[in-house]
Amino acid sequence: MIVGVIGSGSIGPDLAYGFVSAIAREGGRVYLHDIKQEALDAGMARIGTYVTKALARGKLSESAARAVKEALVPTLSLADLAACDYVLEAATEDLPIKRKIIAALEATVRPDCLIGFATSGIPRAEIAKGAKHPERCFVNHPFYPAWRALPVEVVLSGDDTFGERMIRTLEKLGKVPIITADVACFAADDIFCNYVSEAARIVAEGVATPAQVDAIVNDAIGGGGPLNVMDLTRGNLLTVHCQELMRDAPTGSAWFEPPAILREVGNRPWHDPKNRGDGRYDAALGKTVLDRILAVLFARTYFVADENICAPSDLDWLTRMSLGFRKGLLSLAEEFGIERVHAVCTTYAAAHPGFHVPKSITEKNLPRFRKNVVVTRDGDLALVSVRRPEVRNALNRETLSEIEASMKELAADDTVKGVIFTSQDGALAGADIGELASLKTPADCEAICHFGHAVLGTIASMKKPVVAALNGPVLGGGAEISMACHGRVVGPELVLGQPEVNLGIIPGYGGTQRLPRLIGFERALDLLRTGRSVGAKEAHAWGWATIAPVKDFLGEAKTLVQKHLAGEIKLAPVDAAPIAVPEKLPATDLGHHSRAIDAILVSVVRRGNALPLAEGLALEAKGFGQCKETVDLDIGMKNFIQNGPRVPAAFLHE
């Protein structure tokens, strides 16, 4: 893939670094273009700093850093972008200049080259007006810090083919595309800029100081505080620009008028870094400030949802990831409760003419949505996708519950003939370790296994074919839920494993029982006891993956389902019958792993696989509970949380 980024100012170098980090090792190339040499030099210097820091922190290897440097090309010539598959214009918020850049770019690149506009609020229709090929032009709104922030708001062009390519391209570049309607400021900046403006009004009115506003907001909902974010992004004047766009939009009013203090502060910081001021506040001030902030946040969030600017599930994830709150704003509204949401919004509206309280709040009927699972349709197939990319799609209890509910709904939907189970990027890194570490007793451990078994049982017992489409790390609970599906299609980057023994536990969602039935007892026992992982080719050769690894693992999973529906192949869950268990086990080098946990594991695997699957799963749950009685479970969990997966735990074997 060849990518171009136009503009080496505030955001362009960060985008270029993020893109090149995603594609350099696959032979990709990224051009960073600007019309000024000094801007290019500054941008490349900034990227060099990022690489140096990543090397020092172990985030990049020497070879990866070398690949990044070789794949990134600074250029003053727009002609160098001629071979690009995708170009993102990130040079300006000035509409006439954007249009000039697009015209020059269209005269340079191929007709099928995707073009994105990195804008905080200008509608796509305005930017693309006059474009020769508007069907390949999209809003791509990134977030701070652009090199590692996952979400990108996307306004589609209306052309399905180009739209699908745009989504896949951003995903390949390491981003999570969030579709929004083509309105002023889209979804996130509507909410964010109004939030910042309200904070500025509070300061301008003398109600609270910048330090107090930030402390009150951060203490209640996280995010660092609105004015602190402004200092990080130097975004006061950009907020003014967005407020004016919303004021002048068809849904605008005088309430959106940007407070004068934003222009007065301009590019200066709200906080003196040498003397940030006293952020202490009493309960009365805290309530006054927080109620005003919440009113704006909730009203604008539900406006976006009610007007179908962004789907509620997308919106909740977007507001958490892009705005930094401890929860998405729809989830926060549920936490605060509809009565408080209604009260703060209607009270604020009474004192602020032109402030709109959305219908869902006035009628106290907040939309229901899934937080971690996205269900979409492709003809007569449904896609159930886990979306927790910030934790490699780890499966916590809430996510598993949403998966189960989705599967039950699809089972009852006669228009759905088959289901693809996947994740936002194809990875399923395992169970949520923090959730497992919080279990208090052996009974709690056993109970969570029974819960997981029920969810996976729902998948396995589906009368419609369910195929997992996977790539990247598929570990622990991620591997287990995949084995409950009726088939598995994997990409070349699959890393498959059951690494639970590294944490001082055994698999608890069926891994001790389905893995041996799927790939054979001895191979499975080796993987389970050592915690080692295998790649895509081995996964297929051993029978874990249904077909050979393919780059388009999602497309091939759909094809596999269609072949089943046409009667060409037969997909089915793992055979629940007992399997042959050898009397003598092969020798295994356990390395540093706990002998105490290994004894529980071997017992569960040997006894369980000699029984029908349901009885084996019951034994697995009991064995998982037994792990809680060992010292090594506590050691393994604490080591993982404190040191991560690369540092071996110092087990005591008791």
XYZ file of C-alpha atoms in Angstrom:
654
model
C 0.000 0.000 0.000
C 1.219 3.505 -0.856
C -0.192 6.357 1.208
C 0.205 10.120 1.029
C -0.316 12.703 3.762
C -0.578 16.331 2.697
C 0.481 18.845 5.330
C 3.444 18.647 7.694
C 2.017 20.983 10.318
C 0.215 20.157 13.556
C -1.339 16.805 12.659
C 0.165 15.574 9.381
C 3.447 14.162 10.775
C 1.554 12.290 13.501
C -0.754 10.728 10.929
C 2.160 9.809 8.679
C 3.980 8.144 11.590
C 0.902 6.152 12.573
C 0.298 5.022 8.998
C 3.898 4.045 8.271
C 4.093 2.125 11.550
C 1.151 0.016 10.375
C 2.373 -0.825 6.863
C 6.163 -0.454 6.743
C 6.940 -4.087 7.567
C 4.679 -5.250 4.717
C 6.537 -3.155 2.157
C 4.210 -0.157 2.328
C 5.311 3.412 1.788
C 4.088 6.771 3.113
C 4.787 10.142 1.509
C 4.637 13.238 3.721
C 4.083 16.292 1.518
C 4.280 20.000 2.249
C 5.009 23.088 0.184
C 7.590 24.390 2.700
C 10.924 22.711 3.395
C 11.042 23.997 6.967
C 7.660 22.401 7.683
C 8.836 19.086 6.251
C 12.049 19.243 8.274
C 10.112 19.955 11.470
C 7.661 17.151 10.757
C 10.376 14.607 10.067
C 12.214 15.682 13.208
C 9.071 15.093 15.242
C 8.650 11.639 13.740
C 12.310 10.923 14.515
C 11.605 11.759 18.150
C 8.679 9.323 18.205
C 10.871 6.542 16.785
C 13.652 7.229 19.292
C 11.230 7.125 22.219
C 9.582 3.939 20.939
C 12.982 2.258 20.660
C 13.995 3.339 24.161
C 10.741 2.001 25.626
C 10.889 -1.301 23.775
C 7.818 -0.477 21.684
C 9.802 -0.794 18.445
C 12.557 -3.197 17.497
C 15.636 -1.976 15.633
C 14.422 -3.677 12.454
C 10.934 -2.142 12.762
C 12.419 1.312 13.367
C 14.611 0.876 10.319
C 11.588 -0.158 8.237
C 9.682 2.936 9.383
C 12.519 5.265 8.435
C 12.993 3.622 5.032
C 9.273 3.637 4.209
C 8.646 7.299 5.085
C 9.407 9.737 2.260
C 9.254 13.535 2.745
C 8.537 15.444 -0.452
C 7.890 18.959 -1.706
C 6.484 17.613 -4.977
C 2.826 16.667 -5.198
C 3.745 14.593 -8.254
C 5.393 12.034 -5.952
C 1.902 11.083 -4.758
C 0.881 9.875 -8.239
C 1.099 6.182 -7.335
C -0.757 6.467 -4.022
C -3.661 4.207 -3.170
C -4.898 6.690 -0.545
C -4.083 10.321 0.206
C -5.193 12.193 3.320
C -5.256 15.980 3.128
C -4.390 17.318 6.590
C -3.101 20.777 5.705
C -5.815 23.271 6.573
C -9.322 24.021 7.855
C -9.685 26.773 5.232
C -12.370 25.581 2.800
C -11.164 27.421 -0.353
C -7.616 26.157 0.206
C -8.888 22.603 0.761
C -10.717 22.759 -2.559
C -7.573 23.981 -4.335
C -5.551 21.136 -2.843
C -8.168 18.606 -3.935
C -8.178 19.982 -7.477
C -4.382 19.746 -7.690
C -4.430 16.282 -6.150
C -7.049 14.969 -8.579
C -4.849 16.106 -11.448
C -2.026 14.008 -9.986
C -3.382 10.710 -8.623
C -5.161 7.814 -10.339
C -8.981 7.961 -10.665
C -9.264 5.086 -8.182
C -7.062 6.694 -5.517
C -8.992 7.273 -2.296
C -8.945 10.855 -1.003
C -9.621 11.781 2.607
C -10.088 15.174 4.240
C -8.881 15.555 7.817
C -11.352 18.173 9.002
C -12.801 18.870 12.419
C -16.155 20.068 11.195
C -16.528 21.077 7.534
C -19.127 18.837 5.845
C -17.904 16.517 3.132
C -20.389 17.917 0.599
C -18.789 21.358 0.917
C -15.220 20.122 0.517
C -15.953 17.739 -2.372
C -18.016 20.297 -4.293
C -16.429 20.533 -7.733
C -14.342 17.362 -7.376
C -13.998 15.350 -10.594
C -14.496 12.088 -8.725
C -16.527 12.920 -5.596
C -17.376 9.250 -5.174
C -13.814 8.564 -3.918
C -13.701 11.573 -1.568
C -14.346 11.104 2.174
C -14.111 12.947 5.453
C -11.540 11.187 7.643
C -11.527 12.987 10.977
C -8.721 11.737 13.267
C -8.222 12.489 16.949
C -5.412 13.524 19.271
C -2.795 12.086 19.446
C -3.232 11.231 15.783
C -0.408 8.704 15.530
C -1.956 6.317 18.067
C -5.599 7.355 18.556
C -7.736 4.501 17.222
C -10.990 6.140 16.059
C -11.433 8.008 12.796
C -14.805 9.518 11.929
C -15.725 8.745 8.327
C -18.328 10.462 6.179
C -19.023 8.189 3.245
C -19.437 9.316 -0.362
C -22.489 7.235 -1.243
C -20.538 4.873 -3.491
C -20.575 1.406 -1.887
C -17.451 0.100 -3.614
C -15.297 3.090 -2.755
C -16.817 3.211 0.726
C -15.889 -0.394 1.442
C -12.344 0.269 0.224
C -12.090 3.331 2.438
C -13.141 1.369 5.526
C -10.750 -1.510 4.783
C -7.893 0.927 4.086
C -8.282 2.716 7.410
C -8.440 -0.611 9.225
C -5.227 -1.726 7.530
C -3.663 1.537 8.688
C -4.497 0.627 12.284
C -7.590 2.779 12.717
C -11.180 2.062 13.745
C -13.562 3.779 11.287
C -16.736 5.244 12.794
C -19.399 6.187 10.247
C -21.134 9.532 10.786
C -23.622 11.623 8.841
C -22.449 14.581 6.795
C -23.309 17.381 9.207
C -21.301 20.193 10.725
C -18.741 18.792 13.205
C -20.042 15.240 12.683
C -20.409 13.435 16.055
C -17.432 13.812 18.394
C -16.598 17.462 17.736
C -20.222 18.496 18.124
C -20.079 17.092 21.646
C -16.494 18.056 22.434
C -16.497 21.649 21.192
C -19.747 22.467 22.982
C -18.280 20.895 26.132
C -15.169 23.079 25.858
C -17.258 26.160 25.143
C -19.355 25.585 28.259
C -16.184 25.254 30.336
C -14.969 28.540 28.847
C -18.287 30.247 29.707
C -18.029 29.042 33.285
C -14.578 30.635 33.550
C -15.658 33.824 31.761
C -18.619 34.216 34.135
C -16.301 33.922 37.145
C -18.077 30.827 38.427
C -14.858 28.787 38.663
C -11.205 28.986 37.654
C -9.720 26.850 34.880
C -8.008 24.704 37.521
C -11.299 24.157 39.358
C -13.263 23.358 36.193
C -10.734 20.745 35.113
C -10.517 19.215 38.590
C -14.303 18.979 38.966
C -14.821 17.400 35.556
C -11.893 15.009 35.762
C -12.832 13.853 39.266
C -16.363 13.050 38.110
C -15.983 11.606 34.613
C -12.280 11.603 33.706
C -10.828 12.957 30.488
C -8.321 15.302 32.126
C -10.621 18.313 32.028
C -11.697 20.315 28.961
C -9.282 23.223 29.339
C -6.329 20.957 29.989
C -7.133 19.220 26.679
C -7.221 22.606 24.984
C -3.709 23.290 26.257
C -2.480 19.938 24.928
C -4.015 20.439 21.483
C -3.838 24.261 21.203
C -7.424 23.994 20.106
C -9.147 27.202 21.263
C -9.403 28.795 17.814
C -10.361 25.497 16.190
C -13.185 25.261 18.722
C -14.315 28.759 17.685
C -14.350 27.580 14.055
C -16.459 24.522 14.935
C -18.894 26.533 17.046
C -19.462 28.880 14.120
C -20.107 25.936 11.803
C -22.717 24.548 14.225
C -24.250 27.983 14.803
C -24.766 28.460 11.071
C -25.996 24.897 10.393
C -29.723 24.187 9.817
C -29.969 22.918 13.404
C -28.001 25.862 14.826
C -29.024 28.679 17.150
C -27.476 31.615 18.998
C -26.556 29.252 21.825
C -23.699 27.892 19.677
C -22.056 31.323 19.452
C -18.464 30.772 20.635
C -17.700 32.541 23.916
C -15.416 35.524 23.373
C -12.891 34.210 25.896
C -11.854 31.446 23.470
C -10.591 34.054 21.000
C -9.053 36.100 23.794
C -7.040 33.151 25.075
C -6.246 32.117 21.497
C -3.042 30.105 21.317
C -2.096 30.865 24.905
C -2.580 28.132 27.527
C -5.376 28.205 30.084
C -2.991 26.919 32.734
C 0.380 28.392 33.633
C 2.629 25.303 33.628
C 4.687 26.789 36.474
C 1.649 27.693 38.556
C -1.494 25.799 37.577
C -3.566 27.404 40.302
C -5.626 25.984 43.126
C -8.054 23.385 41.839
C -9.742 22.736 45.182
C -13.511 23.139 45.314
C -16.382 22.587 47.719
C -19.442 20.423 47.122
C -21.662 23.330 46.068
C -19.242 24.576 43.412
C -18.641 21.025 42.239
C -22.360 20.480 41.701
C -22.856 23.809 39.922
C -20.037 23.219 37.457
C -20.667 19.526 36.911
C -24.401 19.976 36.310
C -23.704 22.513 33.566
C -21.040 20.360 31.954
C -23.191 17.214 32.103
C -26.166 19.051 30.625
C -24.153 20.007 27.557
C -22.458 16.631 27.205
C -25.646 14.609 27.529
C -27.825 16.877 25.398
C -25.350 16.984 22.523
C -24.664 13.241 22.761
C -28.350 12.351 22.551
C -28.853 14.912 19.793
C -26.253 12.999 17.768
C -27.962 9.695 18.576
C -31.533 10.916 18.011
C -30.649 12.502 14.665
C -28.928 9.283 13.473
C -25.658 11.134 13.018
C -23.866 8.189 14.589
C -25.116 4.790 15.739
C -25.445 4.598 19.556
C -22.974 1.706 19.938
C -20.426 3.529 17.787
C -21.085 6.783 19.596
C -20.544 5.333 23.053
C -17.201 3.782 22.060
C -16.185 6.920 20.159
C -16.814 9.293 23.055
C -14.818 7.114 25.425
C -11.874 6.630 23.087
C -11.692 10.081 21.495
C -12.678 12.245 24.469
C -10.985 10.174 27.146
C -13.859 9.829 29.594
C -13.866 6.810 31.901
C -16.966 5.561 30.104
C -18.703 6.379 26.870
C -21.227 9.179 27.309
C -24.253 6.967 26.699
C -22.922 4.592 29.349
C -22.308 7.526 31.688
C -25.884 8.686 31.182
C -27.104 5.224 32.156
C -24.861 5.349 35.227
C -26.169 8.755 36.338
C -29.736 7.706 35.603
C -32.426 9.220 33.423
C -33.859 11.373 36.204
C -30.604 13.237 36.730
C -29.928 13.445 33.000
C -33.390 14.939 32.476
C -33.024 17.316 35.423
C -29.638 18.790 34.474
C -30.631 19.228 30.827
C -34.019 20.830 31.410
C -32.666 23.074 34.174
C -29.848 24.246 31.917
C -32.247 24.807 28.995
C -34.472 27.014 31.130
C -31.523 29.366 31.728
C -29.980 29.227 28.235
C -32.220 30.149 25.283
C -31.540 28.183 22.115
C -30.244 25.138 23.978
C -31.884 22.013 22.567
C -32.950 19.124 24.794
C -33.293 16.017 22.585
C -36.465 13.977 22.429
C -34.936 10.904 24.064
C -34.200 13.001 27.163
C -37.460 14.954 27.273
C -39.416 11.698 26.947
C -37.046 9.870 29.324
C -36.556 7.137 26.761
C -32.832 6.637 26.240
C -31.864 4.330 23.342
C -30.646 0.827 24.124
C -27.372 -0.277 22.597
C -24.562 -2.810 22.827
C -21.314 -1.486 24.230
C -18.752 -4.001 22.985
C -20.391 -5.967 20.164
C -21.478 -4.708 16.743
C -23.976 -6.654 14.633
C -24.201 -5.888 10.906
C -25.793 -7.561 7.895
C -24.389 -8.684 4.551
C -27.339 -10.044 2.611
C -28.602 -13.138 4.390
C -25.503 -13.313 6.598
C -24.990 -11.531 9.914
C -21.634 -10.402 11.298
C -21.153 -10.406 15.066
C -18.020 -8.383 15.750
C -16.333 -7.749 19.089
C -15.123 -4.154 19.296
C -12.665 -3.588 22.130
C -9.542 -2.900 20.045
C -7.936 -0.927 22.857
C -7.564 -4.260 24.742
C -7.206 -6.483 21.633
C -10.883 -7.403 21.976
C -10.546 -9.119 25.346
C -13.715 -10.920 26.414
C -15.081 -9.590 29.682
C -18.402 -10.698 31.142
C -20.315 -7.815 29.574
C -18.932 -8.662 26.127
C -19.767 -12.339 26.454
C -23.316 -11.446 27.517
C -23.692 -9.234 24.454
C -22.369 -12.003 22.203
C -24.873 -14.454 23.657
C -27.774 -12.033 23.297
C -26.763 -11.278 19.695
C -26.586 -14.961 18.806
C -30.005 -15.640 20.319
C -31.529 -12.746 18.360
C -29.975 -13.975 15.122
C -31.092 -17.542 15.785
C -34.673 -16.273 15.948
C -34.371 -14.092 12.820
C -35.613 -16.042 9.789
C -33.914 -13.639 7.378
C -30.489 -14.658 8.738
C -29.118 -17.858 7.203
C -25.620 -17.863 8.705
C -23.377 -15.956 11.116
C -19.770 -14.759 10.959
C -18.149 -14.255 14.348
C -15.168 -11.917 14.291
C -13.681 -8.804 15.880
C -12.865 -5.285 14.800
C -9.405 -6.362 13.590
C -9.637 -10.150 13.643
C -7.839 -10.529 16.985
C -9.306 -12.029 20.151
C -6.657 -11.697 22.832
C -8.439 -13.689 25.530
C -10.460 -13.194 28.675
C -10.310 -9.950 30.641
C -7.467 -10.558 33.117
C -8.560 -7.830 35.496
C -11.963 -9.461 35.753
C -10.446 -12.887 36.411
C -8.083 -11.463 39.027
C -11.043 -9.980 40.918
C -12.639 -13.381 41.582
C -12.636 -13.967 45.344
C -13.362 -17.644 45.934
C -13.151 -21.043 44.233
C -16.936 -20.890 43.887
C -16.651 -17.567 42.040
C -14.103 -19.128 39.693
C -16.306 -22.124 39.044
C -19.330 -19.888 38.451
C -17.609 -17.766 35.793
C -16.685 -20.959 33.945
C -20.308 -22.107 33.953
C -21.298 -18.675 32.664
C -18.762 -18.906 29.834
C -19.770 -22.469 29.022
C -23.395 -21.359 28.646
C -22.427 -18.562 26.239
C -20.277 -20.878 24.146
C -22.975 -23.508 24.293
C -25.392 -21.031 22.735
C -23.000 -20.600 19.803
C -22.260 -24.294 19.394
C -25.948 -25.247 19.443
C -26.996 -22.715 16.792
C -28.982 -24.393 13.996
C -27.501 -21.864 11.579
C -23.811 -22.141 10.607
C -21.462 -19.969 12.661
C -17.942 -19.403 11.320
C -15.194 -17.516 13.149
C -13.059 -15.154 11.011
C -9.768 -14.495 12.774
C -6.329 -12.947 12.382
C -3.633 -11.763 14.793
C -3.539 -12.959 18.420
C -6.329 -15.457 19.194
C -5.517 -16.545 22.706
C -7.125 -18.036 25.792
C -10.805 -17.162 25.898
C -10.586 -15.884 22.317
C -9.436 -19.296 21.121
C -12.086 -21.005 23.235
C -15.016 -19.019 21.878
C -13.688 -19.625 18.351
C -13.737 -23.381 18.973
C -17.423 -23.164 19.865
C -18.097 -21.987 16.300
C -18.812 -24.474 13.530
C -15.780 -23.489 11.466
C -12.746 -21.215 11.645
C -11.136 -19.200 8.837
C -7.821 -17.550 9.700
C -5.523 -14.941 8.239
C -1.754 -15.332 7.857
C -1.037 -13.352 11.037
C -2.931 -15.716 13.332
C -1.177 -16.489 16.627
C -3.104 -19.228 18.371
C -2.610 -20.361 21.923
C -3.971 -21.255 25.343
C -1.489 -19.359 27.540
C -3.457 -19.651 30.796
C -0.693 -21.583 32.604
C 1.444 -18.427 32.410
C -1.087 -16.808 34.753
C -1.341 -19.717 37.163
C -4.720 -20.924 35.903
C -6.140 -23.451 33.452
C -8.489 -22.676 30.539
C -12.019 -22.194 31.833
C -14.195 -21.621 28.760
C -13.844 -25.087 27.249
C -10.218 -25.083 26.108
C -9.306 -28.222 28.027
C -12.134 -30.128 26.325
C -12.675 -28.725 22.823
C -9.005 -28.322 21.875
C -8.130 -32.039 22.276
C -11.288 -33.039 20.400
C -10.333 -30.664 17.581
C -6.571 -31.196 17.055
C -5.853 -34.447 18.883
C -5.079 -35.226 22.485
C -1.269 -35.125 22.458
C -0.949 -31.893 20.443
C -3.571 -30.189 22.581
C -2.004 -31.323 25.838
C 1.356 -29.918 24.747
C -0.159 -26.509 23.955
C -2.161 -26.475 27.180
C 0.738 -27.474 29.453
C 3.396 -25.228 27.900
C 1.212 -22.251 27.015
C 3.085 -21.931 23.739
C 1.435 -20.560 20.619
C 1.349 -21.672 16.985
C 0.888 -19.877 13.701
C -1.743 -20.012 10.999
C -0.158 -22.835 8.984
C 0.079 -25.161 11.997
C -3.463 -24.255 13.044
C -4.703 -25.423 9.657
C -2.472 -28.480 9.406
C -3.688 -29.669 12.797
C -7.367 -29.158 11.952
C -8.047 -26.093 14.086
C -8.576 -23.859 11.045
C -11.121 -25.198 8.575
C -9.287 -24.025 5.442
C -5.752 -22.843 4.658
C -4.858 -19.309 5.823
C -6.016 -16.504 3.519
C -5.500 -12.741 3.529
C -9.214 -12.075 3.025
C -10.197 -14.180 6.015
C -13.516 -12.377 6.443
C -14.520 -12.822 2.807
C -13.541 -16.499 2.842
C -15.558 -17.046 6.028
C -18.620 -15.746 4.200
C -17.869 -18.042 1.274
C -17.554 -21.002 3.635
C -20.995 -20.313 5.105
C -22.511 -20.023 1.632
C -20.944 -23.356 0.619
C -22.527 -24.951 3.685
C -25.903 -23.439 2.826
C -25.559 -24.745 -0.747
C -24.855 -28.260 0.558
C -21.294 -28.328 -0.828
C -19.695 -28.811 2.617
C -20.866 -29.623 6.127
C -20.048 -27.322 9.042
C -20.693 -28.551 12.559
C -19.656 -27.902 16.163
C -16.847 -29.879 17.753
C -17.911 -33.507 18.258
C -19.111 -33.845 21.841
C -18.319 -37.554 22.079
C -15.511 -38.833 24.331
C -12.113 -39.342 22.701
C -9.362 -41.863 23.316
C -7.064 -40.851 26.166
C -3.629 -42.498 26.291
C -2.507 -44.247 29.465
C 0.968 -42.733 29.297
C 1.499 -39.043 28.660
C 4.407 -37.765 26.573
C 7.217 -35.992 28.442
C 6.774 -32.225 28.567
C 9.275 -29.553 29.582
C 7.225 -27.336 31.879
C 9.950 -24.728 32.232
C 8.991 -22.152 34.853
C 5.311 -23.115 34.901
C 3.586 -24.154 38.106
C 3.651 -27.853 38.862
C 0.621 -27.387 41.090
C -1.439 -25.890 38.258
C -0.099 -28.490 35.816
C -1.366 -31.293 38.027
C -4.873 -29.792 38.004
C -4.691 -29.242 34.243
C -3.550 -32.776 33.392
C -6.229 -34.286 35.616
C -8.982 -32.211 33.997
C -7.805 -32.937 30.453
C -7.406 -36.696 31.007
C -10.632 -37.277 32.875
C -12.769 -34.789 30.941
C -11.947 -35.972 27.438
C -12.852 -39.534 28.349
C -16.380 -38.252 29.025
C -19.025 -36.530 26.888
C -18.280 -32.825 26.377
C -20.855 -31.536 28.871
C -19.381 -33.671 31.666
C -15.858 -32.654 30.678
C -16.823 -28.982 30.882
C -18.191 -29.517 34.384
C -14.838 -31.023 35.407
C -13.048 -28.060 33.827
C -15.074 -25.622 35.925
C -14.210 -27.509 39.098
C -10.555 -27.571 38.121
C -10.572 -23.830 37.490
C -12.019 -23.370 40.977
C -9.237 -25.546 42.402
C -6.662 -23.169 40.936
C -7.964 -20.479 43.277
C -6.847 -22.611 46.215
C -3.209 -22.471 45.077
C -0.596 -19.857 45.901
C 0.528 -19.863 42.269
C -2.717 -18.389 40.904
C -2.176 -15.267 42.983
C 1.475 -15.087 41.915
C 0.624 -15.513 38.227
C -2.147 -12.925 38.193
C -0.152 -10.289 40.064
C 2.871 -10.856 37.835
C 0.803 -10.414 34.657
C -0.904 -7.253 35.905
C 2.332 -5.697 37.140
C 4.798 -6.890 34.487
C 2.764 -7.927 31.466
C 2.922 -11.216 29.540
C 6.643 -11.168 28.710
C 7.963 -11.575 32.273
C 7.728 -15.176 33.584
C 6.083 -15.555 36.979
C 8.200 -16.937 39.834
C 5.852 -19.774 40.796
C 6.252 -21.643 44.097
C 4.521 -24.802 42.782
C 2.007 -24.816 45.595
